[in-house]
Coordinates of C-alpha atoms in Angstrom, one line a residue:
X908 CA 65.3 16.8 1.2
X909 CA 61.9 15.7 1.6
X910 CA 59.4 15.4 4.7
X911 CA 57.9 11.5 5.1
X912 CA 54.3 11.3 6.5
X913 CA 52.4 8.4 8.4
X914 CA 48.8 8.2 7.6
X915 CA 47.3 6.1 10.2
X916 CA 43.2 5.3 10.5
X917 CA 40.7 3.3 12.1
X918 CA 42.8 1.6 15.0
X919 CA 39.3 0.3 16.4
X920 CA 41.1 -0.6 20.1
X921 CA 43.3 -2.7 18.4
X922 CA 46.8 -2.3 20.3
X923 CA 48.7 -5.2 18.9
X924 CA 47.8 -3.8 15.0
X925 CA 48.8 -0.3 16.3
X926 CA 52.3 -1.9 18.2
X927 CA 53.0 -3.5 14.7
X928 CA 52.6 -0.1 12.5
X929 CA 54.2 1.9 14.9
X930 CA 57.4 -0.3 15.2
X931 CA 57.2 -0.1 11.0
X932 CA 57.0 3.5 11.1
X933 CA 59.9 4.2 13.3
X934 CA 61.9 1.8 10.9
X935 CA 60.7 4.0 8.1
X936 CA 62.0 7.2 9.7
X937 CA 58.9 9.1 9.6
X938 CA 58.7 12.9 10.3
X939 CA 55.2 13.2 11.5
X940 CA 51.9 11.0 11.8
X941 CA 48.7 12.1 11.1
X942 CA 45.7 9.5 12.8
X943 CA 42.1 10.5 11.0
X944 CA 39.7 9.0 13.4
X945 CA 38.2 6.1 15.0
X946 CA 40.7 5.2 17.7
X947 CA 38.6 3.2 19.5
X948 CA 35.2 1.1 19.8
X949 CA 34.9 -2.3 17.5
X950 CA 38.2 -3.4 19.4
X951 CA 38.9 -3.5 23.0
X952 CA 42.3 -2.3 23.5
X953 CA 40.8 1.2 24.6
X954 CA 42.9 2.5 26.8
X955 CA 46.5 1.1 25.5
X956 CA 45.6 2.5 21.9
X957 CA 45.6 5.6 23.2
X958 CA 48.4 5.6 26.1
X959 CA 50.6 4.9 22.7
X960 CA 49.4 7.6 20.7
X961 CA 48.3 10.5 23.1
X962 CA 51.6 11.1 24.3
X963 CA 53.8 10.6 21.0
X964 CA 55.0 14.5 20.2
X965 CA 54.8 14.0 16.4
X966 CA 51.1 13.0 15.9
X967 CA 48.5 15.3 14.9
X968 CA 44.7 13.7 15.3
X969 CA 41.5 14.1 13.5
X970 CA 38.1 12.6 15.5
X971 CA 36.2 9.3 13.7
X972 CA 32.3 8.9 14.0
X973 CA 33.1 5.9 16.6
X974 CA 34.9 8.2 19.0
X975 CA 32.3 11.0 18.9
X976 CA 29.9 8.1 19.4
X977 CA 31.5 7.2 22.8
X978 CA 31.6 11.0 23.6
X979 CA 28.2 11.0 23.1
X980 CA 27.3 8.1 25.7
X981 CA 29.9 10.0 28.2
X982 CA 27.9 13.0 27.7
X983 CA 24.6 11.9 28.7
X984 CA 23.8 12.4 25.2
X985 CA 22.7 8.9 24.4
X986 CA 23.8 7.4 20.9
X987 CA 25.1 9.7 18.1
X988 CA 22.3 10.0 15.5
X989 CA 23.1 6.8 12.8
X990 CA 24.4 4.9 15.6
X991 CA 21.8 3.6 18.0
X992 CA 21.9 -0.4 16.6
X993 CA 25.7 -0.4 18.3
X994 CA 24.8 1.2 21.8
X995 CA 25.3 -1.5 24.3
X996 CA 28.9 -1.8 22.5
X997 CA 29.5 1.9 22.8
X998 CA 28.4 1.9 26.2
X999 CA 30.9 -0.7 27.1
X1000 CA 33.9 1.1 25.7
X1001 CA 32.1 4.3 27.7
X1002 CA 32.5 2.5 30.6
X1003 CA 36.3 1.1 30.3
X1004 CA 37.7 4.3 28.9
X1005 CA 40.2 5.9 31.5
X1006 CA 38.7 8.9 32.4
X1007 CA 41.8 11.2 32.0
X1008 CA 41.7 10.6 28.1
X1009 CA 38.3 12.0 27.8
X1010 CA 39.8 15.9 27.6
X1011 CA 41.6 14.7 24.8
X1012 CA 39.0 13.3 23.3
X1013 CA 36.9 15.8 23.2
X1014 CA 39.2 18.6 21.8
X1015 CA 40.2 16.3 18.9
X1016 CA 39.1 18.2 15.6
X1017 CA 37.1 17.7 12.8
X1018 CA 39.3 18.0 10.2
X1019 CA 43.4 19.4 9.7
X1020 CA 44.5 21.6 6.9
X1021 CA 48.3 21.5 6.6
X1022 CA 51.0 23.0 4.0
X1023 CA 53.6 20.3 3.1
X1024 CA 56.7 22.7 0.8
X1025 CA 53.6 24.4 -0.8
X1026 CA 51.5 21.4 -1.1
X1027 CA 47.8 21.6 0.5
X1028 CA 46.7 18.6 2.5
X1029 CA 43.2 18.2 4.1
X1030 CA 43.1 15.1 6.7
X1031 CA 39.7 14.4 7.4
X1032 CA 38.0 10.8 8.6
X1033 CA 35.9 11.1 6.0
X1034 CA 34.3 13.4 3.5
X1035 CA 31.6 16.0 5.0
X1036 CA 28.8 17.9 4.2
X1037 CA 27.9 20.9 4.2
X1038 CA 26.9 21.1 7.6
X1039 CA 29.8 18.9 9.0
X1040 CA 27.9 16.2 9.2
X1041 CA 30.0 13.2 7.6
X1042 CA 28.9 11.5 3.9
X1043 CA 27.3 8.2 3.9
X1044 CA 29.9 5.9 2.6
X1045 CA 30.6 5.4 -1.2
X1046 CA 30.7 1.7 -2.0
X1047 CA 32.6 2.4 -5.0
X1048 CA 34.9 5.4 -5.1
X1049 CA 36.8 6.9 -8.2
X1050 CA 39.1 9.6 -8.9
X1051 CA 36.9 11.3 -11.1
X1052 CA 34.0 11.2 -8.5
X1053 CA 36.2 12.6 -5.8
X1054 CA 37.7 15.3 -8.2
X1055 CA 33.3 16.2 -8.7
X1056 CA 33.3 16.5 -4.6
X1057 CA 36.3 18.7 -3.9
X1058 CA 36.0 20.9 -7.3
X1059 CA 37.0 24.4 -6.1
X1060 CA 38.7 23.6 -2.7
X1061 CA 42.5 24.5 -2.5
X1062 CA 43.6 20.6 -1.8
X1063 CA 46.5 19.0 -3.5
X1064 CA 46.2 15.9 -1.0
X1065 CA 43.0 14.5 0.9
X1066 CA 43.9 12.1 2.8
X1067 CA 40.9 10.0 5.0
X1068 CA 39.6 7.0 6.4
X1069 CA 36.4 5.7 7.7
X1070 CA 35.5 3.2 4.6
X1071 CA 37.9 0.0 5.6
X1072 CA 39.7 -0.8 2.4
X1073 CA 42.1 1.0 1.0
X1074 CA 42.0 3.4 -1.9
X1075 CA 44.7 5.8 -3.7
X1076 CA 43.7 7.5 -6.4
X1077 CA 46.0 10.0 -8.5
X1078 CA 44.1 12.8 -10.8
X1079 CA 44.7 15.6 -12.8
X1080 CA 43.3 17.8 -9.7
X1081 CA 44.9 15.7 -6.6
X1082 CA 45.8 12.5 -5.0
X1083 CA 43.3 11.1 -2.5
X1084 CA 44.3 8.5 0.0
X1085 CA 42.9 6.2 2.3
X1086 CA 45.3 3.8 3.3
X1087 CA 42.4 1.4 5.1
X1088 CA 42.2 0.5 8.2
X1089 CA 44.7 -0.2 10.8
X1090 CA 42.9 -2.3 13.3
X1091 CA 40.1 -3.9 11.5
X1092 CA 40.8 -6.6 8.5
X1093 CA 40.0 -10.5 7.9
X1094 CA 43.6 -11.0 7.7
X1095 CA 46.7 -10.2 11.0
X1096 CA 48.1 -7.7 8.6
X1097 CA 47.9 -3.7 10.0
X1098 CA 47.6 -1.1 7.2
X1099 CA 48.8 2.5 6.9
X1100 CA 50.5 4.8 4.4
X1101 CA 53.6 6.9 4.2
X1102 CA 53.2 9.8 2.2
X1103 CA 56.4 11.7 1.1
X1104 CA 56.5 15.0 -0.3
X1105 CA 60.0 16.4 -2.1
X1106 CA 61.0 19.6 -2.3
X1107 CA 60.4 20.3 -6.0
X1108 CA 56.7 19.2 -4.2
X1109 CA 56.7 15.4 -6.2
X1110 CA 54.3 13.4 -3.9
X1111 CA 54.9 9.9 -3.7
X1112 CA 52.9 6.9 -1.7
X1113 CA 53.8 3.8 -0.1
X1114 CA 51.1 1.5 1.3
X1115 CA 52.2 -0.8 3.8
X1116 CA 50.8 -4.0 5.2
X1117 CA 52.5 -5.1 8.5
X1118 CA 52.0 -8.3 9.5
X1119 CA 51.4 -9.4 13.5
X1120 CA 49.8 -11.8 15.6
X1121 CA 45.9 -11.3 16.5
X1122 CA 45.6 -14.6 18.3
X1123 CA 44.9 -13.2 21.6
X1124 CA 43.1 -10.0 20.6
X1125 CA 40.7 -12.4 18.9
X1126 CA 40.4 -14.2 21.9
X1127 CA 40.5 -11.7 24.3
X1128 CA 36.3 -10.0 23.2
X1129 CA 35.0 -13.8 24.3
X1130 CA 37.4 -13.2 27.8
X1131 CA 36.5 -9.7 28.1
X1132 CA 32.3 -10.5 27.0
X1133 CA 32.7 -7.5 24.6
X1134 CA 29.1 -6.7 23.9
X1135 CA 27.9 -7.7 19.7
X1136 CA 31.2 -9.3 19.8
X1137 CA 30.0 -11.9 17.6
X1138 CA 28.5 -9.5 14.9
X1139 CA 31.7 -7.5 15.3
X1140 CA 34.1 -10.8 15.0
X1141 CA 32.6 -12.1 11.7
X1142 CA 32.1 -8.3 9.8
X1143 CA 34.9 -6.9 10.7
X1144 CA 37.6 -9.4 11.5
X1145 CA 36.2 -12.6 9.4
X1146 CA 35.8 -14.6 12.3
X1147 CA 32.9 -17.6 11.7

């Protein structure tokens, strides 16, 4: 007997990426999914991302800095601190997001603990501080730097997203996993993990790369005028 876990992260509005893993997942014969952050901005599938996911009965979310960043705009707030260069793009997801999802939204935590047959997993979007404020991103993460960052917590598993490629590292201490990021990669291919955990607590990790047409979400931030699409097309989706 084992329980098999999907590790979803960084959908970025991207609803035919999302259509692609989930279809993969239920193939897979997954017992839960755990999504850790960013479901929307960068893309602008905003509102079909989340009809999919908000109403599955086997998800459990985390919140990304990109969905507290349209919170914020919602809120009067103006943009979250770190994130004033993408304003007039938050602001435009702001404005499309369908209103009922905002509730949601907003009660979405920080961070999950969860016991899997006696192993400890943290999901988190990314690594925090102190204050629960999130880490600036590590260019180039190790095992043995992660291991330094989580000495004395009670984790067997971290699993998180945030930084777009993928990493899986396997120490001493604990496996840490990011399985990269669903919606935004130079090539059609939509990434997330299945993590399975046996019952004499062995932890193994596939990382899957589902592949699926992005011709007409491409197309569709020139249709749609999707503000710093052209910044947002090259970075994050290799578009010249």
């Amino acid at each position: 007997m084992s329980m098999k876990l999907a590790i979803i992260t960084d959908i970025h509005g991207n609803a035919p990426a999302l259509q692609a893993a989930l279809a993969d997942i239920e193939r897979e014969g997954v017992d839960h999914l755990y999504c850790l952050g960013d479901l929307i901005a960068i893309g602008p599938n905003t509102n079909e991302v989340l009809d999919m996911l908000f109403y599955r009965g086997d998800i459990a979310f985390v919140k990304g800095n990109h969905d507290e960043a349209v919170l914020s705009i919602i809120q009067g707030k103006g943009p979250l601190p770190g994130h004033e260069h993408a304003r007039s793009h938050h602001e435009w997801v702001a404005s499309q997001l369908d209103k009922s999802f905002i509730p949601k939204l907003m009660e979405l935590p920080q961070m999950l603990e969860v016991d899997v047959f006696g192993k400890n997993f943290l999901f988190v979007h990314y690594h925090l501080k102190s204050d629960g404020q999130i880490k600036r991103i590590d260019p180039d993460p190790s095992g043995e730097k992660l291991d330094t960052m989580y000495d004395g917590t009670p984790y067997d598993v971290v699993c998180f997203g945030h930084h777009h490629p993928v990493h899986h590292f396997q120490t001493n201490k604990r496996l840490y996993l990011n399985p990269g990021a669903l919606g935004c990669h130079h090539q059609p291919y939509a990434r997330y993990g299945i993590v399975e955990v046996h019952q004499n607590r062995q932890v193994t990790v596939q990382l899957k790369e589902i592949p699926y047409d992005n011709t007409d979400f491409i197309a569709s931030f020139e249709r749609l005028q999707v503000p710093q699409r052209e910044f947002i097309l090259k970075v994050f989706y290799g578009v010249e």
